[in-house]
Amino acid sequence: MNTTLAFNSFQEKLDKDFNIEPKDVMPDDYRKHLIRQISQHAHSEVIGMQPEGNWISRAPSLRAKQILLAKIQDEGGHGLYLYSACETLGISRDELIEQLHEGKAKYSNIFNYPSLSWADIGAIGWLVDGAAIVNQVSLQRTSFGPYARAMVRICKEESFHQRQGYEIMATMMSGTKVQREMAQDAMNRWWWPSLMMFGPHDSDSPHSGKAFEWKIKLKSNDELRQKFIDKTVQQAEVIGLTIPDDQLKWNEDKQGYDHGEINWDEFKRVINGNGPCNKQRLDHHKKYHADGAWVREAAAAYAETNSKF
Ligand code: BYC
């Protein structure tokens, strides 16, 4: 980027497709919008470690366990990049966590469902990370610099996650009848919540208008959902999985699949705190956050002592 360029205003910088950086003057609503979205994203990464962490001790081989451990550590790292990006907007990590614990900040709907079998680990990697990548590839060009740069690294790691999930599903689909049934059962349970990850239809998305105006969003919720469906249906076919949607049909005119309607009542229930695992996920986060207080205190004391020398 040419750093010698000077801009007269936020709008001029945005219009010329330059990233907005933390020290730039920006509208207060732009800042608030980003804090909401980036913190929701960071919380999703960290809460998302729980359904997968549930299977570390039961992974079917040492190789599978090593891969799963590495993936879950990556998710923790994504949370850290995103909390750091969010802090550059003038809010502290403590405040962000408090908003999560008080239910003021959301996290992705998808992590409020239980992971019941090993096949769910495949479905999470393939479908959940697969959906996340489609959204995050587009966010690599989002207007706020620290968020866009965090996305570049996150996308590289997510594509490995997506592949490890697909490998689990493919392995199970070439196994016994019971294994194939487990894989299909996981597919049936994770498909619709994965489609919900993209958010409400564009016509029902209150934040999209400003998000486009400020170049935070470059593609709409429905556009990204369609992209995910089109690529995933083909991957399912290759390994013999059935998409649990009897209205799914190739549409020659739009060169994409038509699909059945998402259960938006379920979506609203889950994002408003009443999904199958919302309470469990938040209670777990609160407990381990409290248990880890001594680590934060020790780190702060160490930093303070060192700053005196
Ligand atoms: N879940 O106006 P809209 C991962 C809320 S983690 C919950 O369309 P926007 C991984 C929305 O917040 C990757 N809530 O909003 C980690 C708003 O409510 P509020 C997670 C949702 O922001 C570990 C209301 O609905 N990815 O990959 O323009 C292991 C209206 O929505 C959801 C991200 O976080 C939802 N799915 O668009 C494995 C992506 N959808 O805030 C994997 C970053 C909507 O007014 N976020 N809501 O109370 C985004 O791109 C956008 O925020 C969204 C929503 C597309 C999700």
Short mmCIF file of C-alpha atoms in Angstrom, two decimals, residues 68-247:
data_model
loop_
_atom_site.label_atom_id
_atom_site.label_comp_id
_atom_site.label_asym_id
_atom_site.label_seq_id
_atom_site.Cartn_x
_atom_site.Cartn_y
_atom_site.Cartn_z
CA LEU A 68 -8.09 -32.83 15.98
CA LEU A 69 -5.87 -31.30 18.66
CA ALA A 70 -4.07 -29.16 16.07
CA LYS A 71 -7.38 -28.01 14.60
CA ILE A 72 -8.84 -27.03 17.96
CA GLN A 73 -5.68 -25.11 18.85
CA ASP A 74 -6.02 -23.25 15.54
CA GLU A 75 -9.56 -22.21 16.51
CA GLY A 76 -8.25 -20.82 19.81
CA GLY A 77 -5.62 -18.89 17.83
CA HIS A 78 -8.31 -17.48 15.51
CA GLY A 79 -10.17 -16.24 18.58
CA LEU A 80 -7.01 -14.47 19.76
CA TYR A 81 -6.33 -12.71 16.44
CA LEU A 82 -9.94 -11.57 16.36
CA TYR A 83 -10.03 -10.34 19.97
CA SER A 84 -6.84 -8.40 19.23
CA ALA A 85 -8.37 -6.90 16.07
CA CYS A 86 -11.44 -5.92 18.08
CA GLU A 87 -9.37 -4.34 20.85
CA THR A 88 -7.85 -1.92 18.30
CA LEU A 89 -11.34 -0.38 18.13
CA GLY A 90 -11.05 0.78 21.73
CA ILE A 91 -12.73 -1.96 23.75
CA SER A 92 -10.94 -4.22 26.22
CA ARG A 93 -10.83 -8.02 26.18
CA ASP A 94 -12.50 -8.02 29.63
CA GLU A 95 -15.44 -5.99 28.33
CA LEU A 96 -15.84 -8.31 25.36
CA ILE A 97 -15.92 -11.40 27.58
CA GLU A 98 -18.34 -9.71 29.95
CA GLN A 99 -20.71 -9.02 27.02
CA LEU A 100 -20.54 -12.70 26.08
CA HIS A 101 -21.22 -13.86 29.63
CA GLU A 102 -24.14 -11.47 30.03
CA GLY A 103 -25.71 -12.65 26.76
CA LYS A 104 -25.27 -9.20 25.16
CA ALA A 105 -22.90 -10.54 22.50
CA LYS A 106 -23.85 -13.45 20.29
CA TYR A 107 -21.78 -16.28 18.85
CA SER A 108 -22.58 -18.47 15.85
CA ASN A 109 -25.81 -20.49 16.09
CA ILE A 110 -23.96 -23.63 15.00
CA PHE A 111 -22.10 -24.20 18.26
CA ASN A 112 -25.29 -24.71 20.23
CA TYR A 113 -25.77 -28.21 18.84
CA PRO A 114 -24.26 -31.34 20.44
CA SER A 115 -21.50 -33.45 18.85
CA LEU A 116 -22.93 -36.95 19.35
CA SER A 117 -20.59 -39.23 17.38
CA TRP A 118 -17.16 -39.24 15.72
CA ALA A 119 -18.92 -38.54 12.41
CA ASP A 120 -19.97 -35.18 13.88
CA ILE A 121 -16.29 -34.21 13.97
CA GLY A 122 -16.20 -34.91 10.22
CA ALA A 123 -19.40 -32.93 9.68
CA ILE A 124 -18.12 -29.96 11.71
CA GLY A 125 -14.84 -29.79 9.76
CA TRP A 126 -16.44 -30.30 6.37
CA LEU A 127 -19.69 -28.35 6.73
CA VAL A 128 -19.08 -25.83 9.53
CA ASP A 129 -15.53 -24.88 8.55
CA GLY A 130 -16.61 -25.17 4.90
CA ALA A 131 -19.38 -22.62 5.48
CA ALA A 132 -17.04 -20.43 7.52
CA ILE A 133 -14.46 -20.32 4.71
CA VAL A 134 -16.98 -19.20 2.11
CA ASN A 135 -17.91 -16.28 4.38
CA GLN A 136 -14.34 -15.53 5.45
CA VAL A 137 -12.79 -15.54 1.97
CA SER A 138 -15.05 -12.63 1.19
CA LEU A 139 -14.15 -10.95 4.52
CA GLN A 140 -10.45 -10.94 3.52
CA ARG A 141 -11.33 -7.79 1.58
CA THR A 142 -13.45 -6.21 4.30
CA SER A 143 -12.73 -2.51 4.88
CA PHE A 144 -11.24 -2.61 8.40
CA GLY A 145 -7.52 -3.47 8.09
CA PRO A 146 -6.94 -5.57 11.24
CA TYR A 147 -10.07 -7.69 10.53
CA ALA A 148 -9.14 -8.21 6.85
CA ARG A 149 -5.57 -9.24 7.73
CA ALA A 150 -6.73 -11.66 10.44
CA MET A 151 -8.99 -13.28 7.83
CA VAL A 152 -6.11 -14.01 5.46
CA ARG A 153 -4.36 -16.21 7.98
CA ILE A 154 -7.58 -17.74 9.28
CA CYS A 155 -8.67 -18.77 5.78
CA LYS A 156 -5.42 -20.66 5.19
CA GLU A 157 -6.00 -22.68 8.35
CA GLU A 158 -9.71 -23.19 7.73
CA SER A 159 -9.09 -24.83 4.39
CA PHE A 160 -7.00 -27.52 6.15
CA HIS A 161 -9.87 -27.93 8.65
CA GLN A 162 -12.40 -28.36 5.90
CA ARG A 163 -10.29 -31.04 4.26
CA GLN A 164 -9.73 -32.99 7.47
CA GLY A 165 -13.49 -33.03 8.04
CA TYR A 166 -14.14 -34.23 4.51
CA GLU A 167 -11.52 -36.94 4.92
CA ILE A 168 -13.30 -38.25 8.04
CA MET A 169 -16.63 -38.32 6.18
CA ALA A 170 -15.08 -39.99 3.11
CA THR A 171 -13.38 -42.62 5.27
CA MET A 172 -16.62 -43.41 7.10
CA MET A 173 -18.55 -43.58 3.81
CA SER A 174 -16.15 -46.22 2.54
CA GLY A 175 -16.48 -48.23 5.75
CA THR A 176 -19.15 -50.52 7.20
CA LYS A 177 -22.92 -50.01 6.96
CA VAL A 178 -22.96 -48.71 10.55
CA GLN A 179 -20.22 -46.19 9.75
CA ARG A 180 -22.07 -45.00 6.64
CA GLU A 181 -25.23 -44.56 8.71
CA MET A 182 -23.31 -42.56 11.32
CA ALA A 183 -21.95 -40.26 8.60
CA GLN A 184 -25.42 -39.76 7.07
CA ASP A 185 -26.93 -39.12 10.50
CA ALA A 186 -24.30 -36.41 11.17
CA MET A 187 -25.00 -34.91 7.75
CA ASN A 188 -28.74 -34.84 8.51
CA ARG A 189 -28.24 -33.03 11.81
CA TRP A 190 -25.56 -30.49 10.72
CA TRP A 191 -26.79 -29.51 7.23
CA TRP A 192 -29.56 -27.08 8.13
CA PRO A 193 -27.77 -25.37 11.06
CA SER A 194 -24.76 -24.91 8.70
CA LEU A 195 -26.99 -23.07 6.21
CA MET A 196 -28.20 -20.86 9.08
CA MET A 197 -24.59 -19.77 9.75
CA PHE A 198 -24.89 -17.28 6.87
CA GLY A 199 -27.58 -15.37 8.76
CA PRO A 200 -31.14 -14.40 7.80
CA HIS A 201 -32.26 -13.85 4.21
CA ASP A 202 -31.00 -10.55 2.79
CA SER A 203 -34.51 -9.09 3.03
CA ASP A 204 -34.55 -9.82 6.81
CA SER A 205 -30.96 -8.77 7.59
CA PRO A 206 -31.05 -5.46 9.50
CA HIS A 207 -27.28 -4.90 9.45
CA SER A 208 -26.64 -5.59 5.76
CA GLY A 209 -27.48 -2.10 4.48
CA LYS A 210 -24.80 -0.31 6.51
CA ALA A 211 -22.40 -3.26 6.16
CA PHE A 212 -22.45 -2.83 2.35
CA GLU A 213 -22.26 0.95 2.53
CA TRP A 214 -19.14 0.69 4.71
CA LYS A 215 -17.68 -2.19 2.65
CA ILE A 216 -17.65 -4.45 5.70
CA LYS A 217 -19.71 -6.99 3.77
CA LEU A 218 -18.87 -7.55 0.12
CA LYS A 219 -21.27 -10.42 -0.53
CA SER A 220 -24.74 -10.87 0.93
CA ASN A 221 -25.91 -13.60 3.33
CA ASP A 222 -27.95 -15.30 0.57
CA GLU A 223 -25.20 -15.06 -2.06
CA LEU A 224 -22.69 -16.75 0.24
CA ARG A 225 -25.19 -19.41 1.34
CA GLN A 226 -25.87 -20.23 -2.33
CA LYS A 227 -22.15 -20.52 -3.03
CA PHE A 228 -21.73 -22.93 -0.11
CA ILE A 229 -24.68 -25.10 -1.20
CA ASP A 230 -23.46 -25.34 -4.79
CA LYS A 231 -19.98 -26.50 -3.87
CA THR A 232 -21.05 -28.81 -1.04
CA VAL A 233 -23.75 -30.74 -2.92
CA GLN A 234 -21.12 -31.94 -5.39
CA GLN A 235 -18.75 -32.98 -2.60
CA ALA A 236 -21.56 -34.96 -0.90
CA GLU A 237 -22.36 -36.76 -4.15
CA VAL A 238 -18.75 -37.86 -4.63
CA ILE A 239 -18.73 -39.79 -1.34
CA GLY A 240 -22.34 -40.99 -1.50
CA LEU A 241 -23.96 -38.76 1.14
CA THR A 242 -27.51 -37.51 0.66
CA ILE A 243 -28.36 -33.87 1.35
CA PRO A 244 -31.40 -33.91 3.68
CA ASP A 245 -33.49 -31.59 1.52
CA ASP A 246 -36.13 -33.10 -0.77
CA GLN A 247 -36.55 -29.78 -2.57
#
